[in-house]
Short mmCIF file of C-alpha atoms and ligand atoms in Angstrom, two decimals:
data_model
loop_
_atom_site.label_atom_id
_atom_site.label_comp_id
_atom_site.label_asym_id
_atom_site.label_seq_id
_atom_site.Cartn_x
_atom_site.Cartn_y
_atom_site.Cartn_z
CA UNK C 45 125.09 -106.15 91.30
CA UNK C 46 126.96 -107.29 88.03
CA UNK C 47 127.70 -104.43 85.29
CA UNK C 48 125.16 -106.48 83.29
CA UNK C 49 122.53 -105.80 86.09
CA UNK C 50 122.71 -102.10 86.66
CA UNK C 51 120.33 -99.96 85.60
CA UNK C 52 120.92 -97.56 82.44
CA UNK C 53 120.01 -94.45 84.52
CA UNK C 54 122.77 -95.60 87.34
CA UNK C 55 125.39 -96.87 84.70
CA UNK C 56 125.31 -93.41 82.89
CA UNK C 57 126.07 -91.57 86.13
CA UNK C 58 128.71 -93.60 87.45
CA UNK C 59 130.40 -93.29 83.51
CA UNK C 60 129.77 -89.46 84.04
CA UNK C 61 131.23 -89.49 87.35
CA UNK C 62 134.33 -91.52 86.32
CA UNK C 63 134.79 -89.34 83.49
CA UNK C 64 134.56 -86.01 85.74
CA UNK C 65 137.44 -87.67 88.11
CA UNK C 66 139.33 -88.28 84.79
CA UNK C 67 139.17 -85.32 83.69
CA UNK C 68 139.38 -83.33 87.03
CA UNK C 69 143.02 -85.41 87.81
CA UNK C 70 144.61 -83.84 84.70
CA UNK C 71 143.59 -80.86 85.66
CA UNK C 72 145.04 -80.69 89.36
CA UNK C 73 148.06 -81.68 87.92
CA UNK C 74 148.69 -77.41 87.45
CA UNK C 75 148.22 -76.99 90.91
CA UNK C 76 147.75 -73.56 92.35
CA UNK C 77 147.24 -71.99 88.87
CA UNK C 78 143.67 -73.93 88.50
CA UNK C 79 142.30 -71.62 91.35
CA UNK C 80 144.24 -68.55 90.18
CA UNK C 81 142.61 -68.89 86.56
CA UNK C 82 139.37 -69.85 88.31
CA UNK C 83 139.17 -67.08 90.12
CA UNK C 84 140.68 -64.67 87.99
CA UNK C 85 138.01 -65.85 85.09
CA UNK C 86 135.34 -65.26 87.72
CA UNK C 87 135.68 -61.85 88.85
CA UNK C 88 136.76 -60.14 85.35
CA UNK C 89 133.35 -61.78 84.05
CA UNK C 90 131.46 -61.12 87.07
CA UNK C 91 132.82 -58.12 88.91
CA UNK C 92 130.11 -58.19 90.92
CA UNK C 93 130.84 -61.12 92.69
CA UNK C 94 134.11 -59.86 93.59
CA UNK C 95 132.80 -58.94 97.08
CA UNK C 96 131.57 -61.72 98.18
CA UNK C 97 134.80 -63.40 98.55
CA UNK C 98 137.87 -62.21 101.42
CA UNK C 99 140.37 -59.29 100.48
CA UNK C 100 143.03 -61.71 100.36
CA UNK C 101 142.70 -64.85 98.22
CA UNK C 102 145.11 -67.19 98.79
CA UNK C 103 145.84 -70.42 98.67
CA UNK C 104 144.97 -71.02 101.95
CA UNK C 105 142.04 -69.46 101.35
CA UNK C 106 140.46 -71.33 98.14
CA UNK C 107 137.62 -72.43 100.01
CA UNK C 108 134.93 -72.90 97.21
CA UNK C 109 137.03 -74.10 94.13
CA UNK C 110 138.29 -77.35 96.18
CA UNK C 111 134.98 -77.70 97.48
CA UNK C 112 133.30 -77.44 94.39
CA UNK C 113 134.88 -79.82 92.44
CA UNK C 114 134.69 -82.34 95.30
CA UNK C 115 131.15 -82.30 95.17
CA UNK C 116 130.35 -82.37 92.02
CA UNK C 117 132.14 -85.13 91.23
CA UNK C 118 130.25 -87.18 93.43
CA UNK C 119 126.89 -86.22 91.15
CA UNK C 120 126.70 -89.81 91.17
CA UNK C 121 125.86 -90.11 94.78
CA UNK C 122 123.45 -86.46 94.08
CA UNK C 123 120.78 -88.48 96.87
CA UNK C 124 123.18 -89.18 99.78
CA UNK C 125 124.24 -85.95 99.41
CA UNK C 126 120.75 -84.33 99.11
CA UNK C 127 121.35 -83.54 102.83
CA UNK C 128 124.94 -81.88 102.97
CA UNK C 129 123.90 -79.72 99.59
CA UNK C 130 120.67 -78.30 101.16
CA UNK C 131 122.90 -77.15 104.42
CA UNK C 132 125.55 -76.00 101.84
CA UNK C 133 122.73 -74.05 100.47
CA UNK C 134 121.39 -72.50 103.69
CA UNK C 135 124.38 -71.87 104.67
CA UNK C 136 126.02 -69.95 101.00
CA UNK C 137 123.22 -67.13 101.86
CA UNK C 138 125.47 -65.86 104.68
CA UNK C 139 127.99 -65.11 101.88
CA UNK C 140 125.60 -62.95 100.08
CA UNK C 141 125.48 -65.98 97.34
CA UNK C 142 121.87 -65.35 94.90
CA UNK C 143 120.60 -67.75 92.75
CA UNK C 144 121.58 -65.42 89.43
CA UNK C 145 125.81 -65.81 90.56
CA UNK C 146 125.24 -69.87 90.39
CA UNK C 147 125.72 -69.73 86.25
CA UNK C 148 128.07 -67.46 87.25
CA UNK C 149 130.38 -69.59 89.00
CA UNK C 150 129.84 -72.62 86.74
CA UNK C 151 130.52 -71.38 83.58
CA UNK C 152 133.97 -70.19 85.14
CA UNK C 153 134.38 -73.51 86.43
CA UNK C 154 134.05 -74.71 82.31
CA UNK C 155 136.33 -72.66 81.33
CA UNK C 156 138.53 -73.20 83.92
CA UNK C 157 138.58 -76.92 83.57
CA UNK C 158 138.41 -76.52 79.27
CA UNK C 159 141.62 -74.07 79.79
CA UNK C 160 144.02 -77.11 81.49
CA UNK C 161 142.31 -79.79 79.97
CA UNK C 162 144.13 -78.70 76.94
CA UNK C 163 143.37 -81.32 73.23
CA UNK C 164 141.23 -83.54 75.59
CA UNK C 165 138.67 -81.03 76.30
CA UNK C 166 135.49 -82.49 74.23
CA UNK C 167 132.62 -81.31 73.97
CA UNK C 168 130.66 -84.67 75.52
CA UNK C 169 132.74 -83.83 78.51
CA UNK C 170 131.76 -79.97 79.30
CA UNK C 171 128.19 -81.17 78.58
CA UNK C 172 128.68 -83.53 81.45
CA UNK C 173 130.50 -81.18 83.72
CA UNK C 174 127.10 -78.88 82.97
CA UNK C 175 125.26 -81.57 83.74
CA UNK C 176 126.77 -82.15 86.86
CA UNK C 177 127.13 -78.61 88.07
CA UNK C 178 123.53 -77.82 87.17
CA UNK C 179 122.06 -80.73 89.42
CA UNK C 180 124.39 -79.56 92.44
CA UNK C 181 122.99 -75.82 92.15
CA UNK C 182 119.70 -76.58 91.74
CA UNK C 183 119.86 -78.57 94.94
CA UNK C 184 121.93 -76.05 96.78
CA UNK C 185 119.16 -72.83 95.10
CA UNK C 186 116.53 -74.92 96.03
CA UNK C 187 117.17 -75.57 99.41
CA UNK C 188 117.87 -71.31 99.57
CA UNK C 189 115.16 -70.21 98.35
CA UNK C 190 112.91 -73.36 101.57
CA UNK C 191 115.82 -71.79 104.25
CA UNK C 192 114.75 -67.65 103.08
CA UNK C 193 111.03 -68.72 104.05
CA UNK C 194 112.32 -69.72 107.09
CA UNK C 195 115.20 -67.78 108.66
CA UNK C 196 117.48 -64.94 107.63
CA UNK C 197 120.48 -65.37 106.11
CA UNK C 198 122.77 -64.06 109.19
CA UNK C 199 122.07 -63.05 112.57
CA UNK C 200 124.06 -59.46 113.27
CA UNK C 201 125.68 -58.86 117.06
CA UNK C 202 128.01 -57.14 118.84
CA UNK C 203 130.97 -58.59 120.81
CA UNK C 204 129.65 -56.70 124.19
CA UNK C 205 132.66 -58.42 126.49
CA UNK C 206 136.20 -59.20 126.24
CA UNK C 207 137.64 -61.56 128.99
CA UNK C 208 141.41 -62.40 127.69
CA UNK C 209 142.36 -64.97 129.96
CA UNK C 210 145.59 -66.01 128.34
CA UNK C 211 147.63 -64.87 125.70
CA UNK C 212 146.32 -66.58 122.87
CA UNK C 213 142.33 -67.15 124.64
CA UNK C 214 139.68 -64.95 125.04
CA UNK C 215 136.32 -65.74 126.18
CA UNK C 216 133.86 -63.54 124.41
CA UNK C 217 130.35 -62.44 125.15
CA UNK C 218 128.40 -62.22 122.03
CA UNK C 219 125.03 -60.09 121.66
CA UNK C 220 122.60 -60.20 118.55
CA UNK C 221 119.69 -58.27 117.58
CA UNK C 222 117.86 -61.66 117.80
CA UNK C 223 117.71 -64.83 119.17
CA UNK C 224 120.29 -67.17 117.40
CA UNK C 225 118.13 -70.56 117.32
CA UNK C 226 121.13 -72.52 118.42
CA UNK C 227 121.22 -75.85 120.17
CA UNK C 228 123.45 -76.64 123.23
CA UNK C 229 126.75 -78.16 121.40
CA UNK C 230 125.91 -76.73 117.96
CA UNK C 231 128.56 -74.52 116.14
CA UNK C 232 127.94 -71.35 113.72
CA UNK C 233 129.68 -69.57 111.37
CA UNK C 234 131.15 -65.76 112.65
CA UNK C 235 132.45 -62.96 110.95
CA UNK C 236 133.97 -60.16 112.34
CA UNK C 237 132.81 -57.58 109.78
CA UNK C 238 135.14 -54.08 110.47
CA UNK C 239 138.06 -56.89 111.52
CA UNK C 240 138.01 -59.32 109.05
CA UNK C 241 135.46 -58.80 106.24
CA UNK C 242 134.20 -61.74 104.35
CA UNK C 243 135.91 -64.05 106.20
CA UNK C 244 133.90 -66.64 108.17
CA UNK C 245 135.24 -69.46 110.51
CA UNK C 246 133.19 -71.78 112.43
CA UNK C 247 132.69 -71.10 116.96
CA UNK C 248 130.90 -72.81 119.17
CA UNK C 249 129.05 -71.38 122.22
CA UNK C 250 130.25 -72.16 125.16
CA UNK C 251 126.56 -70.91 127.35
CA UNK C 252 123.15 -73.04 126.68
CA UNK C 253 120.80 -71.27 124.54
CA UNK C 254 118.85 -67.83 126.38
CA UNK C 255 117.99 -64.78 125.34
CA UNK C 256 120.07 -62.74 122.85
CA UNK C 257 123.84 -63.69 124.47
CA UNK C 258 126.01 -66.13 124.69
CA UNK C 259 130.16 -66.91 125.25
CA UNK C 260 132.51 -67.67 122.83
CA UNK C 261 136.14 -69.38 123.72
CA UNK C 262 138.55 -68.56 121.31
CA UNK C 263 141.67 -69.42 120.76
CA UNK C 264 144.52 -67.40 118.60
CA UNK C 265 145.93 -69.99 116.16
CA UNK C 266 149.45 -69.06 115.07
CA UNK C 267 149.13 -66.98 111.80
CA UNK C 268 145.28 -67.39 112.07
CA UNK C 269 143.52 -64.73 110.01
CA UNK C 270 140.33 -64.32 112.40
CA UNK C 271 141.37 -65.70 115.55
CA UNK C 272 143.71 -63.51 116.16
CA UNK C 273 142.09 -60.74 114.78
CA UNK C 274 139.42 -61.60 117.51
CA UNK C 275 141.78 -62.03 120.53
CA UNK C 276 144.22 -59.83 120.50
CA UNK C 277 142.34 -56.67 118.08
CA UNK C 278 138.57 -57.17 119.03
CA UNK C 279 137.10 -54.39 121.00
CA UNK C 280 133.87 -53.88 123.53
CA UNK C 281 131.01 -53.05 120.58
CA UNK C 282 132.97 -54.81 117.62
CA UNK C 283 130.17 -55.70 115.23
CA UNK C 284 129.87 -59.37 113.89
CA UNK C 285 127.54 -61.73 111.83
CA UNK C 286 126.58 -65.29 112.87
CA UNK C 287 125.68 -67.37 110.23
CA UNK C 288 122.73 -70.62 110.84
CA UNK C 289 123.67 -73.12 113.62
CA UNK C 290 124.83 -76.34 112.81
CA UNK C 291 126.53 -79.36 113.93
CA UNK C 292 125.84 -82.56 115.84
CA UNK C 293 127.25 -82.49 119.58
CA UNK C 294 123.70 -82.19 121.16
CA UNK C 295 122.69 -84.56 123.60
CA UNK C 296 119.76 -86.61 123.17
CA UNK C 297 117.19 -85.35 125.82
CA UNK C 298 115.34 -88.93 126.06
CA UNK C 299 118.78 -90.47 126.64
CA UNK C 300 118.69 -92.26 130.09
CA UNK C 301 122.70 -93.30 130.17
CA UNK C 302 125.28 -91.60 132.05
CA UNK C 303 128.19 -89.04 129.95
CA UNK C 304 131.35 -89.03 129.52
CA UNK C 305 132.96 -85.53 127.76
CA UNK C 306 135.91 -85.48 126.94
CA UNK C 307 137.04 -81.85 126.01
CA UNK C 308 141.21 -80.87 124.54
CA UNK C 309 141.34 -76.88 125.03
CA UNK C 310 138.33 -74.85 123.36
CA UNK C 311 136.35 -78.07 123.07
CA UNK C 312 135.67 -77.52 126.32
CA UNK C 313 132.90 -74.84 124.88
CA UNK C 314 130.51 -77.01 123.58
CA UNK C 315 130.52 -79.40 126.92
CA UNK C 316 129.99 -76.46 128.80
CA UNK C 317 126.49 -75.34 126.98
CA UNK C 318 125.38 -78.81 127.16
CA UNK C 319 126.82 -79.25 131.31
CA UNK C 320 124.77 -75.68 131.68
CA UNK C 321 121.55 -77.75 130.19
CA UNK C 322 122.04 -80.34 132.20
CA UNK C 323 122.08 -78.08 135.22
CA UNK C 324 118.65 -76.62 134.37
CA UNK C 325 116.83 -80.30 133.69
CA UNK C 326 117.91 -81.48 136.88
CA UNK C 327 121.46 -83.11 135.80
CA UNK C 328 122.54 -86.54 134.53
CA UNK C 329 125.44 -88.25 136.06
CA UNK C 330 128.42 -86.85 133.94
CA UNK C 331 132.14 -87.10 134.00
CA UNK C 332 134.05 -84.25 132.73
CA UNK C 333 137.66 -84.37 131.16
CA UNK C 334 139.62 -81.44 130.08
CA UNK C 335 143.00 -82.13 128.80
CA UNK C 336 145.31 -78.74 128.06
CA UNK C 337 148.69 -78.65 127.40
CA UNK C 338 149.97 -76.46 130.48
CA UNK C 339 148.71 -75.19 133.51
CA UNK C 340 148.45 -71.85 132.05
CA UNK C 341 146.29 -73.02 129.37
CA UNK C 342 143.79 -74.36 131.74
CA UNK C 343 141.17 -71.33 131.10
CA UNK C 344 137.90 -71.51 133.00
CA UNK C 345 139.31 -73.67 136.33
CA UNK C 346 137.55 -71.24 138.48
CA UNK C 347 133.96 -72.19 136.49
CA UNK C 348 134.76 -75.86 136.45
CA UNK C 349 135.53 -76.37 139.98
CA UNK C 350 132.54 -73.83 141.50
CA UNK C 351 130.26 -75.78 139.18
CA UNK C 352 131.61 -79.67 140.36
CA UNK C 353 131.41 -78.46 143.82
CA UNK C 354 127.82 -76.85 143.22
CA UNK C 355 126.50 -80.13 141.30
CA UNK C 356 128.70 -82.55 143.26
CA UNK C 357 125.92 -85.02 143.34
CA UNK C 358 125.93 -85.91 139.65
CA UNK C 359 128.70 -84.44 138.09
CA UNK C 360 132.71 -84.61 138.29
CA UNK C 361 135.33 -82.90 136.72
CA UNK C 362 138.94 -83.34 135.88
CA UNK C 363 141.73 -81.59 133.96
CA UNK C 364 144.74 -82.96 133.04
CA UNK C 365 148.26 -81.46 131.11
CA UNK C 366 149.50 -83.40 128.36
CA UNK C 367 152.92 -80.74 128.76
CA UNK C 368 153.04 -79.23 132.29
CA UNK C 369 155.19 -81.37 134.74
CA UNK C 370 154.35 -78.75 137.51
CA UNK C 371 150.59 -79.73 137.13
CA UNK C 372 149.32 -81.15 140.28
CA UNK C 373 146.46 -82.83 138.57
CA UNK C 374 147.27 -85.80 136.13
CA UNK C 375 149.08 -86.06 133.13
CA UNK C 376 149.03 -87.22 129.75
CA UNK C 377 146.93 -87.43 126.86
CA UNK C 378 143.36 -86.55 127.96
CA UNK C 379 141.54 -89.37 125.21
CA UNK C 380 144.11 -92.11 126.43
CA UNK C 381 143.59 -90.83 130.09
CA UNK C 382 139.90 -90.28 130.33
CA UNK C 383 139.52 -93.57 128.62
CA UNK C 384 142.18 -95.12 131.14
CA UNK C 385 139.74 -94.37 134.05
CA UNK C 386 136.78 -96.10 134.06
CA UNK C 387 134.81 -98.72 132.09
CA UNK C 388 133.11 -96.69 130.09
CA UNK C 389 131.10 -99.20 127.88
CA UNK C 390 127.37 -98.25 128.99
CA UNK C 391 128.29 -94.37 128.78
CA UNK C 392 126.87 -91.82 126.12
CA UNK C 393 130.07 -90.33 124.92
CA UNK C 394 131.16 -86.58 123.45
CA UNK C 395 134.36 -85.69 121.96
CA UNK C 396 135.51 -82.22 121.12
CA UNK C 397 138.90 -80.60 120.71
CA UNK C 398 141.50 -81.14 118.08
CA UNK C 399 140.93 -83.64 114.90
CA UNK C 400 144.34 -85.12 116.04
CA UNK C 401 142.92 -85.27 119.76
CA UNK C 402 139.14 -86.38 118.63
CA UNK C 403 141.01 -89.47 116.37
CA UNK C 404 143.30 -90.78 119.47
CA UNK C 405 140.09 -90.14 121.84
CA UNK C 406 137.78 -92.46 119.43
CA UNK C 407 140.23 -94.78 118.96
CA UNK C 408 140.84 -95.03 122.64
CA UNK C 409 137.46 -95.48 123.75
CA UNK C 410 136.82 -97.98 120.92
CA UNK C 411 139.68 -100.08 121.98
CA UNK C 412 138.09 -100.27 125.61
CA UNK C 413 134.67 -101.54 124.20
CA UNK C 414 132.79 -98.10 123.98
CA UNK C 415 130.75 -99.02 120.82
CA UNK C 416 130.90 -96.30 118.10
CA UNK C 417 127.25 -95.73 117.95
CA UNK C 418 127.49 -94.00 121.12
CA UNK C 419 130.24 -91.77 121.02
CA UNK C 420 129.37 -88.46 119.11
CA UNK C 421 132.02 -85.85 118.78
CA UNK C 422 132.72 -82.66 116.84
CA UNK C 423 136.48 -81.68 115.19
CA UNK C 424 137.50 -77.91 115.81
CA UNK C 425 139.89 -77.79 112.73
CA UNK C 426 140.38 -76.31 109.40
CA UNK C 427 136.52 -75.98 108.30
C1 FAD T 622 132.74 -77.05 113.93
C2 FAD T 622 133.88 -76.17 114.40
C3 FAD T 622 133.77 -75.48 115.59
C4 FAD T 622 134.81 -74.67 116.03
N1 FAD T 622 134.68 -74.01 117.23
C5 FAD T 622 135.73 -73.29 117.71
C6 FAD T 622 135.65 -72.62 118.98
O1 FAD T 622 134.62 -72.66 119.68
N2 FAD T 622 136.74 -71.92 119.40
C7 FAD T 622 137.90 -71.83 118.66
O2 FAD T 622 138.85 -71.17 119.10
N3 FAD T 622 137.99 -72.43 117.45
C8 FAD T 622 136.93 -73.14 116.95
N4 FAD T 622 137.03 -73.74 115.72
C9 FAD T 622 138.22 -73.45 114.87
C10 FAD T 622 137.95 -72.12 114.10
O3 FAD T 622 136.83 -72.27 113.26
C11 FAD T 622 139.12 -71.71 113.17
O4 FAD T 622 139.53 -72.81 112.41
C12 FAD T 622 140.30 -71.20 113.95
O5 FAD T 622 139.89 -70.13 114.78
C13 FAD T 622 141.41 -70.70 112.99
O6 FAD T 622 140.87 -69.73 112.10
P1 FAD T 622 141.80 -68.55 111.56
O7 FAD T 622 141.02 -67.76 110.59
O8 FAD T 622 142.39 -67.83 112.70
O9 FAD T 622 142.97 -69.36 110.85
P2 FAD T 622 143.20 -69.53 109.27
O10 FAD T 622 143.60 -68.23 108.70
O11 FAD T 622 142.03 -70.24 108.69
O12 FAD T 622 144.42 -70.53 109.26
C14 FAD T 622 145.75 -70.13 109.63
C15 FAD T 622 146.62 -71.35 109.70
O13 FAD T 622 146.23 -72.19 110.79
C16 FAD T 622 145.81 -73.47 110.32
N5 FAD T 622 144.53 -73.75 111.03
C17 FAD T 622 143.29 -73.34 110.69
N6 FAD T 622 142.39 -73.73 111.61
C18 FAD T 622 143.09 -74.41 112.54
C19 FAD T 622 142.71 -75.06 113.74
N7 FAD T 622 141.45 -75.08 114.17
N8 FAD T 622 143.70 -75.66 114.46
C20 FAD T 622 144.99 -75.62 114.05
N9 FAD T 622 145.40 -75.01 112.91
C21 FAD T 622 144.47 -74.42 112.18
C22 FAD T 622 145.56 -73.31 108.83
O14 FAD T 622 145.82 -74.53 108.15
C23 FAD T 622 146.54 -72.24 108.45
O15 FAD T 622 147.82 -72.79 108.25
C24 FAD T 622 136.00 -74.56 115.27
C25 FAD T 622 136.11 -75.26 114.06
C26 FAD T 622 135.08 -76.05 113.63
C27 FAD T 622 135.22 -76.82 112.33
C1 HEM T 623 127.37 -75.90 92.97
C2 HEM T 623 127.76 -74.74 93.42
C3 HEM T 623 128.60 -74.49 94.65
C4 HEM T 623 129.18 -75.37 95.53
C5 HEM T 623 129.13 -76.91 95.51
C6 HEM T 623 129.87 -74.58 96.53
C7 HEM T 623 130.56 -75.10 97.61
C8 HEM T 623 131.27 -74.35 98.54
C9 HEM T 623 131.94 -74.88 99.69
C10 HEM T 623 131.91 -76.35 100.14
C11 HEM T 623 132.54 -73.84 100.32
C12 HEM T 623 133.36 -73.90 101.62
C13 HEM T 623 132.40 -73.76 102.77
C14 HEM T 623 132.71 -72.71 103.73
O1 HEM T 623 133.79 -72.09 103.72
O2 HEM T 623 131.81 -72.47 104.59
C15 HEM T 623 132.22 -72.65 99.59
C16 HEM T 623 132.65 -71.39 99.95
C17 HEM T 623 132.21 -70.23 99.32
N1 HEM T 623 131.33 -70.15 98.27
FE1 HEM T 623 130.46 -71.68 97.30
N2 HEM T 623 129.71 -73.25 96.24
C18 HEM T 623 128.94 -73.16 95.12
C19 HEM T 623 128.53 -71.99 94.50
C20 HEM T 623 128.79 -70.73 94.93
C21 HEM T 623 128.30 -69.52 94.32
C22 HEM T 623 127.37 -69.46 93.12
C23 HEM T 623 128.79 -68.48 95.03
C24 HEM T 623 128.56 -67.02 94.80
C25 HEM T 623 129.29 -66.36 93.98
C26 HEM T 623 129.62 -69.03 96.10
C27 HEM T 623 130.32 -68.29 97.01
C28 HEM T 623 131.14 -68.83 97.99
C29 HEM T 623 131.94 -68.02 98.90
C30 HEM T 623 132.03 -66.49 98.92
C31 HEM T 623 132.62 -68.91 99.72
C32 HEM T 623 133.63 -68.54 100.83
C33 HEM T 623 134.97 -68.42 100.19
C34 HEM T 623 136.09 -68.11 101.15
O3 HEM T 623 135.87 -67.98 102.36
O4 HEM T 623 137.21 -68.01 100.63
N3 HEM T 623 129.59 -70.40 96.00
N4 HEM T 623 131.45 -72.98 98.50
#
């Protein structure tokens, strides 16, 4: 379609949009300070909001400023992203986020934006930051107030077990007061609430949906504010929230083609809940890689093999060290060595570990003629 062609309604948004970017790239050229004034604007106007947010705000931690401005300069695109903004919506009630703290937040997001824009603030331009900001809410207060009706905001548990089976990974047994309405390879959102207030990071069970408990693997990362916390400090009763499922790893139950799953360290959760489902509708022939980095890493062997000898008949297993030249099982990358093994082209695929270790897997797989459409796979990094 020629500029000629388009639409008024489409022309005006794409203008606003471009205008937005504009604006928004003069702004980031101040770096850290945007968030800092951001914030800082927020919570002296709106106390109140203060704790909703982590003790410490970092950087690192500028979740919703980033975030925020990423979306709404894409108001031009406010229907594809009609989906994304209603889970962002769900999802914000877990944060204690109301409808009244959404003017809140945008008119420190004006002022934030008029402070570094400096002469070429204008007064067209905060009208279509407004604009913008108000169409984004409304979709994300909206879709709230449908998920309220529905479901609570947060599920509350307990951690009930601790197994630490390395150093840095612990497999913990979760218990809530109520069935979390998970899927097999979804992910939620936890927080540890006496550990780490405030702070919520996404987990995935590793046990297919049943009753009030299921396992977590964790993993410390190095410096990692909750992982560690929930490691190496977490103790038997330690109370946590769970925040809505989410997340597309679940296999499709009318699906008649064998799996492949290939899992790098805690991705090997997810594969498990779905491997467990599998077990109770009979199983589905299913191959099984886990790639770790050393022998030592190589956390639930004992499950793995009891469960490949148990299910022999459909399903077979195989873990590999990409660092570990004692290893008696194979080496190397586990994307480039699962997809090394077989032709794999009329397989239903799932991918889960690392977003370094997800992008080799894909690209792997692609390269042997596993078409896109039927590899699915979920990233365990930075949410
Ligand atoms: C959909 C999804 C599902 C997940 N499921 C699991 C799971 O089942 N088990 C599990 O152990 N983890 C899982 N993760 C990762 C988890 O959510 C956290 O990112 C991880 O535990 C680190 O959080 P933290 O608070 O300890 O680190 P932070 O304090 O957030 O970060 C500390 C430092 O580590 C870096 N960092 C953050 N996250 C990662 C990461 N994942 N890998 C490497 N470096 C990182 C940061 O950039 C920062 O420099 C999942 C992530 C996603 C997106
Ligand atoms: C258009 C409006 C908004 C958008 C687009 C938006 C978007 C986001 C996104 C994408 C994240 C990161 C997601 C995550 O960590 O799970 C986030 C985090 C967060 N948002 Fe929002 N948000 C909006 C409004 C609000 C409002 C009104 C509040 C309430 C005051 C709020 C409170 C939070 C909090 C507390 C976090 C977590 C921050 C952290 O962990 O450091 N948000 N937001």
């Amino acid at each position: 379609m020629t500029d000629s062609t388009r639409p008024a309604p489409l022309d005006a948004a794409l203008d606003t949009t471009a205008a937005l970017k504009a604006n928004f790239a003069t702004v980031a050229t101040h770096g850290d300070d945007v968030a800092a004034y951001f914030y800082a604007h927020l919570f002296l106007t709106h106390p109140e909001v203060r704790e909703l947010f982590p003790l410490a705000m970092t950087e690192q931690r500028d979740r919703l400023l980033g975030a925020l401005i990423r979306i709404v300069t894409h108001v031009d695109r406010l229907a594809e992203l009609a989906p994304y903004l209603a889970e962002l919506g769900r999802d914000h009630r877990k944060f204690g986020a109301l409808a009244g703290h959404y003017p809140a937040v945008g008119a420190s997001l004006l002022a934030t934006l008029e402070h570094f824009s400096g002469a070429r603030w204008s007064a067209a331009l905060a009208a279509q930051w407004s604009a913008a900001y108000a169409a984004v809410s409304e979709a994300m207060i909206r879709a709230a107030a449908d998920a309220d009706a529905r479901e609570p905001a947060w599920y509350d548990g307990e951690i009930v077990e601790i197994d630490r089976r390395t150093v840095d990974l612990a497999v913990l047994r979760v218990r809530t007061e109520q069935p979390v309405p998970y899927r097999a390879g979804q992910s939620m959102a936890l927080q540890a609430t006496r550990l780490r207030p405030r702070v919520w990071r996404p987990f995935t069970p590793a046990t297919r949906p049943s009753g009030l408990e299921f396992d977590l693997h964790v993993r410390a990362i190095d410096g990692g504010t909750l992982s560690t916390a929930l490691v190496r400090a977490a103790r038997p009763g330690e109370p946590v929230r769970l925040g809505a499922p989410y997340g597309g790893l679940s296999l499709d139950p009318a699906a008649y083609r064998p799996l492949l799953m290939i899992a790098g360290g805690t991705g090997l959760a997810p594969m498990k809940a779905m491997i467990e489902q599998l077990i109770d509708s009979g199983g589905r022939p299913t191959h099984l890689f886990h790639g770790v980095r050393t022998g030592r890493e190589a956390y639930d062997q004992a499950w793995l093999a009891a469960t490949a000898a148990e299910h022999h008949t459909w399903l077979s297993v195989c873990t590999a060290t990409s660092h570990d030249e004692r290893w008696a099982g194979p080496h190397g990358r586990i994307g480039e060595l699962a997809a090394a093994q077989a032709d794999w082209a009329g397989y239903d695929v799932a991918v889960c570990g690392s977003p370094e270790m997800v992008e080799a897997t894909v690209k792997a797989l692609v390269a042997r003629g596993v078409p896109d459409e039927r590899i699915v796979f979920e990233e365990f990094g930075k949410a």
